[in-house]
Amino acid sequence: MKLEQAIHCFKEAMIQENVSPEKGLGTEGFRFASTLIPVVNVDLLVVNEKKEILLSWRDDSHTGRGWHIPGGCIRFKERLMDRVQKTAIAEFGAEIVCRPEPIKVFEIFTNHYRDEIEDQKERVHFITLVYACKFKDETMLLEHQKAEYDSKPGYLKWFSELPGDLLDVQECYRESWTEISKKLW
């Protein structure tokens, strides 16, 4: 009975605060939801004409510091290709072209202790759909994201191979790189 009441209160609070699952749950709602169910996301494996891959620097309490494949979480009732394009705009400031089907699916678990996280169940299980992508026009990359590397989250850099300081949660890419790289453009 207490759980039913808590769920009812949670739904009412979402209505009062104008939170719509289709638009996102907000930070607290997302963190809570991620303790209950896997997070489904898309990763954009962007390749240029030199066969380099575009990675983004990340530094946060959930994943730590390192390079990662840019991606985004799928919202309730959102189509995959819509999330792919919204993620491209958010991460790169540019639209992309991608294969219609994922080239790989990963089930990722974060098993290491994270000092700054109160609830260690937050964001620990992901279903990741990996898409092979390229830019419609590489010159559309945001200028501030091409600035000199300064450990700023969101900084983008092209790599000819996966770097040593890839995020731990994305080491699955290294393990599957031979298979994945054959499916790129």
JSON list of C-alpha atoms in Angstrom, two decimals:
[
{"chain": "A", "resi": 1, "resn": "MET", "atom": "CA", "xyz": [0.00, 0.00, 0.00]},
{"chain": "A", "resi": 2, "resn": "LYS", "atom": "CA", "xyz": [2.84, 2.43, 0.80]},
{"chain": "A", "resi": 3, "resn": "LEU", "atom": "CA", "xyz": [4.43, 1.77, -2.59]},
{"chain": "A", "resi": 4, "resn": "GLU", "atom": "CA", "xyz": [1.14, 2.45, -4.38]},
{"chain": "A", "resi": 5, "resn": "GLN", "atom": "CA", "xyz": [0.77, 5.74, -2.48]},
{"chain": "A", "resi": 6, "resn": "ALA", "atom": "CA", "xyz": [4.35, 6.75, -3.25]},
{"chain": "A", "resi": 7, "resn": "ILE", "atom": "CA", "xyz": [3.86, 6.03, -6.95]},
{"chain": "A", "resi": 8, "resn": "HIS", "atom": "CA", "xyz": [0.64, 8.03, -6.97]},
{"chain": "A", "resi": 9, "resn": "CYS", "atom": "CA", "xyz": [2.42, 10.96, -5.26]},
{"chain": "A", "resi": 10, "resn": "PHE", "atom": "CA", "xyz": [5.28, 10.71, -7.76]},
{"chain": "A", "resi": 11, "resn": "LYS", "atom": "CA", "xyz": [2.84, 10.87, -10.69]},
{"chain": "A", "resi": 12, "resn": "GLU", "atom": "CA", "xyz": [1.05, 13.85, -9.14]},
{"chain": "A", "resi": 13, "resn": "ALA", "atom": "CA", "xyz": [4.36, 15.65, -8.57]},
{"chain": "A", "resi": 14, "resn": "MET", "atom": "CA", "xyz": [5.28, 15.07, -12.23]},
{"chain": "A", "resi": 15, "resn": "ILE", "atom": "CA", "xyz": [1.98, 16.65, -13.31]},
{"chain": "A", "resi": 16, "resn": "GLN", "atom": "CA", "xyz": [2.40, 19.61, -10.94]},
{"chain": "A", "resi": 17, "resn": "GLU", "atom": "CA", "xyz": [5.96, 20.23, -12.10]},
{"chain": "A", "resi": 18, "resn": "ASN", "atom": "CA", "xyz": [5.02, 19.78, -15.77]},
{"chain": "A", "resi": 19, "resn": "VAL", "atom": "CA", "xyz": [7.40, 16.84, -16.25]},
{"chain": "A", "resi": 20, "resn": "SER", "atom": "CA", "xyz": [6.65, 14.88, -19.41]},
{"chain": "A", "resi": 21, "resn": "PRO", "atom": "CA", "xyz": [8.39, 11.54, -20.07]},
{"chain": "A", "resi": 22, "resn": "GLU", "atom": "CA", "xyz": [8.31, 12.37, -23.78]},
{"chain": "A", "resi": 23, "resn": "LYS", "atom": "CA", "xyz": [10.47, 15.44, -23.15]},
{"chain": "A", "resi": 24, "resn": "GLY", "atom": "CA", "xyz": [12.63, 13.92, -20.42]},
{"chain": "A", "resi": 25, "resn": "LEU", "atom": "CA", "xyz": [12.29, 13.23, -16.74]},
{"chain": "A", "resi": 26, "resn": "GLY", "atom": "CA", "xyz": [14.65, 15.88, -15.41]},
{"chain": "A", "resi": 27, "resn": "THR", "atom": "CA", "xyz": [17.80, 14.98, -13.52]},
{"chain": "A", "resi": 28, "resn": "GLU", "atom": "CA", "xyz": [16.21, 13.54, -10.37]},
{"chain": "A", "resi": 29, "resn": "GLY", "atom": "CA", "xyz": [13.49, 11.65, -12.24]},
{"chain": "A", "resi": 30, "resn": "PHE", "atom": "CA", "xyz": [16.00, 10.16, -14.66]},
{"chain": "A", "resi": 31, "resn": "ARG", "atom": "CA", "xyz": [18.36, 9.11, -11.88]},
{"chain": "A", "resi": 32, "resn": "PHE", "atom": "CA", "xyz": [15.51, 7.42, -10.03]},
{"chain": "A", "resi": 33, "resn": "ALA", "atom": "CA", "xyz": [14.18, 5.67, -13.15]},
{"chain": "A", "resi": 34, "resn": "SER", "atom": "CA", "xyz": [17.69, 4.41, -13.92]},
{"chain": "A", "resi": 35, "resn": "THR", "atom": "CA", "xyz": [17.73, 2.55, -10.59]},
{"chain": "A", "resi": 36, "resn": "LEU", "atom": "CA", "xyz": [14.69, 0.53, -11.68]},
{"chain": "A", "resi": 37, "resn": "ILE", "atom": "CA", "xyz": [15.18, -0.31, -15.35]},
{"chain": "A", "resi": 38, "resn": "PRO", "atom": "CA", "xyz": [17.98, -0.35, -17.95]},
{"chain": "A", "resi": 39, "resn": "VAL", "atom": "CA", "xyz": [18.58, 2.89, -19.80]},
{"chain": "A", "resi": 40, "resn": "VAL", "atom": "CA", "xyz": [18.26, 2.51, -23.57]},
{"chain": "A", "resi": 41, "resn": "ASN", "atom": "CA", "xyz": [20.54, 4.82, -25.50]},
{"chain": "A", "resi": 42, "resn": "VAL", "atom": "CA", "xyz": [22.07, 5.42, -28.92]},
{"chain": "A", "resi": 43, "resn": "ASP", "atom": "CA", "xyz": [25.81, 5.87, -29.47]},
{"chain": "A", "resi": 44, "resn": "LEU", "atom": "CA", "xyz": [26.96, 7.69, -32.59]},
{"chain": "A", "resi": 45, "resn": "LEU", "atom": "CA", "xyz": [30.12, 6.23, -34.06]},
{"chain": "A", "resi": 46, "resn": "VAL", "atom": "CA", "xyz": [31.01, 9.11, -36.38]},
{"chain": "A", "resi": 47, "resn": "VAL", "atom": "CA", "xyz": [33.71, 8.45, -38.96]},
{"chain": "A", "resi": 48, "resn": "ASN", "atom": "CA", "xyz": [35.38, 10.93, -41.33]},
{"chain": "A", "resi": 49, "resn": "GLU", "atom": "CA", "xyz": [36.97, 10.43, -44.76]},
{"chain": "A", "resi": 50, "resn": "LYS", "atom": "CA", "xyz": [40.27, 9.43, -43.12]},
{"chain": "A", "resi": 51, "resn": "LYS", "atom": "CA", "xyz": [38.44, 6.62, -41.25]},
{"chain": "A", "resi": 52, "resn": "GLU", "atom": "CA", "xyz": [39.01, 8.43, -37.96]},
{"chain": "A", "resi": 53, "resn": "ILE", "atom": "CA", "xyz": [36.35, 8.30, -35.23]},
{"chain": "A", "resi": 54, "resn": "LEU", "atom": "CA", "xyz": [35.04, 11.32, -33.37]},
{"chain": "A", "resi": 55, "resn": "LEU", "atom": "CA", "xyz": [35.14, 11.07, -29.59]},
{"chain": "A", "resi": 56, "resn": "SER", "atom": "CA", "xyz": [34.06, 13.45, -26.86]},
{"chain": "A", "resi": 57, "resn": "TRP", "atom": "CA", "xyz": [35.80, 14.15, -23.55]},
{"chain": "A", "resi": 58, "resn": "ARG", "atom": "CA", "xyz": [33.69, 13.38, -20.50]},
{"chain": "A", "resi": 59, "resn": "ASP", "atom": "CA", "xyz": [34.22, 14.10, -16.83]},
{"chain": "A", "resi": 60, "resn": "ASP", "atom": "CA", "xyz": [31.36, 13.35, -14.45]},
{"chain": "A", "resi": 61, "resn": "SER", "atom": "CA", "xyz": [30.62, 11.48, -11.26]},
{"chain": "A", "resi": 62, "resn": "HIS", "atom": "CA", "xyz": [28.77, 8.65, -13.00]},
{"chain": "A", "resi": 63, "resn": "THR", "atom": "CA", "xyz": [31.33, 7.68, -15.63]},
{"chain": "A", "resi": 64, "resn": "GLY", "atom": "CA", "xyz": [34.56, 9.38, -14.59]},
{"chain": "A", "resi": 65, "resn": "ARG", "atom": "CA", "xyz": [37.09, 11.09, -16.86]},
{"chain": "A", "resi": 66, "resn": "GLY", "atom": "CA", "xyz": [37.95, 9.94, -20.34]},
{"chain": "A", "resi": 67, "resn": "TRP", "atom": "CA", "xyz": [37.02, 9.77, -24.00]},
{"chain": "A", "resi": 68, "resn": "HIS", "atom": "CA", "xyz": [33.69, 8.33, -25.02]},
{"chain": "A", "resi": 69, "resn": "ILE", "atom": "CA", "xyz": [31.50, 7.63, -28.01]},
{"chain": "A", "resi": 70, "resn": "PRO", "atom": "CA", "xyz": [28.92, 10.46, -27.99]},
{"chain": "A", "resi": 71, "resn": "GLY", "atom": "CA", "xyz": [25.39, 9.31, -27.35]},
{"chain": "A", "resi": 72, "resn": "GLY", "atom": "CA", "xyz": [22.00, 10.04, -25.88]},
{"chain": "A", "resi": 73, "resn": "CYS", "atom": "CA", "xyz": [19.19, 8.37, -23.97]},
{"chain": "A", "resi": 74, "resn": "ILE", "atom": "CA", "xyz": [15.97, 7.53, -25.76]},
{"chain": "A", "resi": 75, "resn": "ARG", "atom": "CA", "xyz": [12.90, 9.29, -24.38]},
{"chain": "A", "resi": 76, "resn": "PHE", "atom": "CA", "xyz": [9.48, 7.71, -23.89]},
{"chain": "A", "resi": 77, "resn": "LYS", "atom": "CA", "xyz": [7.67, 7.33, -27.26]},
{"chain": "A", "resi": 78, "resn": "GLU", "atom": "CA", "xyz": [10.68, 8.65, -29.17]},
{"chain": "A", "resi": 79, "resn": "ARG", "atom": "CA", "xyz": [11.75, 7.07, -32.44]},
{"chain": "A", "resi": 80, "resn": "LEU", "atom": "CA", "xyz": [15.35, 5.88, -32.67]},
{"chain": "A", "resi": 81, "resn": "MET", "atom": "CA", "xyz": [16.26, 8.06, -35.67]},
{"chain": "A", "resi": 82, "resn": "ASP", "atom": "CA", "xyz": [14.79, 11.11, -33.96]},
{"chain": "A", "resi": 83, "resn": "ARG", "atom": "CA", "xyz": [17.06, 10.50, -30.95]},
{"chain": "A", "resi": 84, "resn": "VAL", "atom": "CA", "xyz": [20.04, 9.92, -33.25]},
{"chain": "A", "resi": 85, "resn": "GLN", "atom": "CA", "xyz": [19.55, 13.33, -34.92]},
{"chain": "A", "resi": 86, "resn": "LYS", "atom": "CA", "xyz": [18.76, 15.16, -31.66]},
{"chain": "A", "resi": 87, "resn": "THR", "atom": "CA", "xyz": [21.91, 13.69, -30.14]},
{"chain": "A", "resi": 88, "resn": "ALA", "atom": "CA", "xyz": [23.97, 14.77, -33.16]},
{"chain": "A", "resi": 89, "resn": "ILE", "atom": "CA", "xyz": [22.65, 18.33, -32.88]},
{"chain": "A", "resi": 90, "resn": "ALA", "atom": "CA", "xyz": [23.25, 18.40, -29.10]},
{"chain": "A", "resi": 91, "resn": "GLU", "atom": "CA", "xyz": [26.73, 16.83, -29.24]},
{"chain": "A", "resi": 92, "resn": "PHE", "atom": "CA", "xyz": [28.10, 18.26, -32.50]},
{"chain": "A", "resi": 93, "resn": "GLY", "atom": "CA", "xyz": [25.83, 21.12, -33.57]},
{"chain": "A", "resi": 94, "resn": "ALA", "atom": "CA", "xyz": [25.37, 19.35, -36.90]},
{"chain": "A", "resi": 95, "resn": "GLU", "atom": "CA", "xyz": [23.15, 16.76, -38.56]},
{"chain": "A", "resi": 96, "resn": "ILE", "atom": "CA", "xyz": [24.53, 13.38, -39.51]},
{"chain": "A", "resi": 97, "resn": "VAL", "atom": "CA", "xyz": [23.84, 10.58, -41.93]},
{"chain": "A", "resi": 98, "resn": "CYS", "atom": "CA", "xyz": [23.73, 7.11, -40.43]},
{"chain": "A", "resi": 99, "resn": "ARG", "atom": "CA", "xyz": [22.95, 3.57, -41.36]},
{"chain": "A", "resi": 100, "resn": "PRO", "atom": "CA", "xyz": [19.29, 2.75, -40.63]},
{"chain": "A", "resi": 101, "resn": "GLU", "atom": "CA", "xyz": [20.09, -0.23, -38.41]},
{"chain": "A", "resi": 102, "resn": "PRO", "atom": "CA", "xyz": [22.47, -0.39, -35.44]},
{"chain": "A", "resi": 103, "resn": "ILE", "atom": "CA", "xyz": [25.81, -1.99, -36.27]},
{"chain": "A", "resi": 104, "resn": "LYS", "atom": "CA", "xyz": [26.14, -3.32, -32.74]},
{"chain": "A", "resi": 105, "resn": "VAL", "atom": "CA", "xyz": [24.10, -3.68, -29.55]},
{"chain": "A", "resi": 106, "resn": "PHE", "atom": "CA", "xyz": [25.82, -3.65, -26.18]},
{"chain": "A", "resi": 107, "resn": "GLU", "atom": "CA", "xyz": [24.46, -4.47, -22.77]},
{"chain": "A", "resi": 108, "resn": "ILE", "atom": "CA", "xyz": [26.67, -2.42, -20.46]},
{"chain": "A", "resi": 109, "resn": "PHE", "atom": "CA", "xyz": [26.93, -2.74, -16.69]},
{"chain": "A", "resi": 110, "resn": "THR", "atom": "CA", "xyz": [28.84, -0.36, -14.44]},
{"chain": "A", "resi": 111, "resn": "ASN", "atom": "CA", "xyz": [30.16, -2.42, -11.58]},
{"chain": "A", "resi": 112, "resn": "HIS", "atom": "CA", "xyz": [32.72, -0.11, -10.01]},
{"chain": "A", "resi": 113, "resn": "TYR", "atom": "CA", "xyz": [32.08, 2.00, -6.91]},
{"chain": "A", "resi": 114, "resn": "ARG", "atom": "CA", "xyz": [31.60, 5.71, -7.61]},
{"chain": "A", "resi": 115, "resn": "ASP", "atom": "CA", "xyz": [32.55, 7.93, -4.66]},
{"chain": "A", "resi": 116, "resn": "GLU", "atom": "CA", "xyz": [30.28, 10.86, -5.47]},
{"chain": "A", "resi": 117, "resn": "ILE", "atom": "CA", "xyz": [27.11, 8.81, -6.10]},
{"chain": "A", "resi": 118, "resn": "GLU", "atom": "CA", "xyz": [24.72, 8.32, -3.19]},
{"chain": "A", "resi": 119, "resn": "ASP", "atom": "CA", "xyz": [22.68, 5.52, -4.81]},
{"chain": "A", "resi": 120, "resn": "GLN", "atom": "CA", "xyz": [25.12, 3.10, -6.47]},
{"chain": "A", "resi": 121, "resn": "LYS", "atom": "CA", "xyz": [22.23, 1.66, -8.54]},
{"chain": "A", "resi": 122, "resn": "GLU", "atom": "CA", "xyz": [21.96, 4.90, -10.56]},
{"chain": "A", "resi": 123, "resn": "ARG", "atom": "CA", "xyz": [22.88, 4.55, -14.22]},
{"chain": "A", "resi": 124, "resn": "VAL", "atom": "CA", "xyz": [24.50, 1.12, -13.99]},
{"chain": "A", "resi": 125, "resn": "HIS", "atom": "CA", "xyz": [22.68, -0.83, -16.74]},
{"chain": "A", "resi": 126, "resn": "PHE", "atom": "CA", "xyz": [22.53, 0.34, -20.35]},
{"chain": "A", "resi": 127, "resn": "ILE", "atom": "CA", "xyz": [21.24, -1.15, -23.57]},
{"chain": "A", "resi": 128, "resn": "THR", "atom": "CA", "xyz": [23.29, 0.67, -26.19]},
{"chain": "A", "resi": 129, "resn": "LEU", "atom": "CA", "xyz": [22.42, 0.75, -29.88]},
{"chain": "A", "resi": 130, "resn": "VAL", "atom": "CA", "xyz": [25.50, 1.74, -31.89]},
{"chain": "A", "resi": 131, "resn": "TYR", "atom": "CA", "xyz": [25.01, 3.57, -35.20]},
{"chain": "A", "resi": 132, "resn": "ALA", "atom": "CA", "xyz": [27.64, 4.09, -37.92]},
{"chain": "A", "resi": 133, "resn": "CYS", "atom": "CA", "xyz": [27.48, 7.79, -38.81]},
{"chain": "A", "resi": 134, "resn": "LYS", "atom": "CA", "xyz": [29.13, 10.50, -40.84]},
{"chain": "A", "resi": 135, "resn": "PHE", "atom": "CA", "xyz": [28.53, 14.23, -41.17]},
{"chain": "A", "resi": 136, "resn": "LYS", "atom": "CA", "xyz": [26.54, 15.67, -44.02]},
{"chain": "A", "resi": 137, "resn": "ASP", "atom": "CA", "xyz": [29.03, 18.54, -43.85]},
{"chain": "A", "resi": 138, "resn": "GLU", "atom": "CA", "xyz": [32.02, 18.32, -41.48]},
{"chain": "A", "resi": 139, "resn": "THR", "atom": "CA", "xyz": [32.45, 22.10, -41.52]},
{"chain": "A", "resi": 140, "resn": "MET", "atom": "CA", "xyz": [29.22, 22.35, -39.54]},
{"chain": "A", "resi": 141, "resn": "LEU", "atom": "CA", "xyz": [30.96, 21.25, -36.31]},
{"chain": "A", "resi": 142, "resn": "LEU", "atom": "CA", "xyz": [30.66, 23.96, -33.69]},
{"chain": "A", "resi": 143, "resn": "GLU", "atom": "CA", "xyz": [33.78, 26.13, -33.62]},
{"chain": "A", "resi": 144, "resn": "HIS", "atom": "CA", "xyz": [34.15, 26.04, -29.82]},
{"chain": "A", "resi": 145, "resn": "GLN", "atom": "CA", "xyz": [34.25, 22.26, -29.93]},
{"chain": "A", "resi": 146, "resn": "LYS", "atom": "CA", "xyz": [37.26, 22.36, -32.25]},
{"chain": "A", "resi": 147, "resn": "ALA", "atom": "CA", "xyz": [39.30, 24.51, -29.84]},
{"chain": "A", "resi": 148, "resn": "GLU", "atom": "CA", "xyz": [42.51, 23.23, -28.27]},
{"chain": "A", "resi": 149, "resn": "TYR", "atom": "CA", "xyz": [42.01, 20.36, -25.84]},
{"chain": "A", "resi": 150, "resn": "ASP", "atom": "CA", "xyz": [41.62, 21.62, -22.30]},
{"chain": "A", "resi": 151, "resn": "SER", "atom": "CA", "xyz": [39.94, 18.70, -20.52]},
{"chain": "A", "resi": 152, "resn": "LYS", "atom": "CA", "xyz": [36.61, 20.46, -20.96]},
{"chain": "A", "resi": 153, "resn": "PRO", "atom": "CA", "xyz": [33.65, 18.05, -21.08]},
{"chain": "A", "resi": 154, "resn": "GLY", "atom": "CA", "xyz": [32.18, 17.98, -24.56]},
{"chain": "A", "resi": 155, "resn": "TYR", "atom": "CA", "xyz": [35.46, 18.65, -26.34]},
{"chain": "A", "resi": 156, "resn": "LEU", "atom": "CA", "xyz": [35.58, 16.69, -29.61]},
{"chain": "A", "resi": 157, "resn": "LYS", "atom": "CA", "xyz": [38.61, 15.07, -31.19]},
{"chain": "A", "resi": 158, "resn": "TRP", "atom": "CA", "xyz": [39.23, 12.72, -34.13]},
{"chain": "A", "resi": 159, "resn": "PHE", "atom": "CA", "xyz": [41.13, 9.49, -33.40]},
{"chain": "A", "resi": 160, "resn": "SER", "atom": "CA", "xyz": [42.65, 6.92, -35.75]},
{"chain": "A", "resi": 161, "resn": "GLU", "atom": "CA", "xyz": [42.23, 4.26, -33.04]},
{"chain": "A", "resi": 162, "resn": "LEU", "atom": "CA", "xyz": [40.55, 4.02, -29.66]},
{"chain": "A", "resi": 163, "resn": "PRO", "atom": "CA", "xyz": [42.63, 5.90, -27.07]},
{"chain": "A", "resi": 164, "resn": "GLY", "atom": "CA", "xyz": [43.99, 4.37, -23.87]},
{"chain": "A", "resi": 165, "resn": "ASP", "atom": "CA", "xyz": [41.86, 6.65, -21.71]},
{"chain": "A", "resi": 166, "resn": "LEU", "atom": "CA", "xyz": [38.52, 5.50, -23.10]},
{"chain": "A", "resi": 167, "resn": "LEU", "atom": "CA", "xyz": [35.87, 5.47, -20.36]},
{"chain": "A", "resi": 168, "resn": "ASP", "atom": "CA", "xyz": [35.72, 2.17, -18.48]},
{"chain": "A", "resi": 169, "resn": "VAL", "atom": "CA", "xyz": [32.02, 1.78, -19.31]},
{"chain": "A", "resi": 170, "resn": "GLN", "atom": "CA", "xyz": [32.92, 1.83, -23.01]},
{"chain": "A", "resi": 171, "resn": "GLU", "atom": "CA", "xyz": [35.76, -0.69, -22.97]},
{"chain": "A", "resi": 172, "resn": "CYS", "atom": "CA", "xyz": [33.30, -3.02, -24.72]},
{"chain": "A", "resi": 173, "resn": "TYR", "atom": "CA", "xyz": [34.11, -1.04, -27.88]},
{"chain": "A", "resi": 174, "resn": "ARG", "atom": "CA", "xyz": [37.77, -1.98, -27.64]},
{"chain": "A", "resi": 175, "resn": "GLU", "atom": "CA", "xyz": [36.87, -5.64, -27.14]},
{"chain": "A", "resi": 176, "resn": "SER", "atom": "CA", "xyz": [34.62, -5.58, -30.25]},
{"chain": "A", "resi": 177, "resn": "TRP", "atom": "CA", "xyz": [36.58, -3.09, -32.35]},
{"chain": "A", "resi": 178, "resn": "THR", "atom": "CA", "xyz": [37.62, -5.53, -35.09]},
{"chain": "A", "resi": 179, "resn": "GLU", "atom": "CA", "xyz": [33.99, -6.51, -35.66]},
{"chain": "A", "resi": 180, "resn": "ILE", "atom": "CA", "xyz": [32.67, -2.94, -35.39]},
{"chain": "A", "resi": 181, "resn": "SER", "atom": "CA", "xyz": [35.28, -1.31, -37.64]},
{"chain": "A", "resi": 182, "resn": "LYS", "atom": "CA", "xyz": [34.30, -3.60, -40.53]},
{"chain": "A", "resi": 183, "resn": "LYS", "atom": "CA", "xyz": [30.78, -2.15, -40.44]},
{"chain": "A", "resi": 184, "resn": "LEU", "atom": "CA", "xyz": [31.78, 1.50, -40.62]},
{"chain": "A", "resi": 185, "resn": "TRP", "atom": "CA", "xyz": [31.46, 3.62, -43.76]}
]
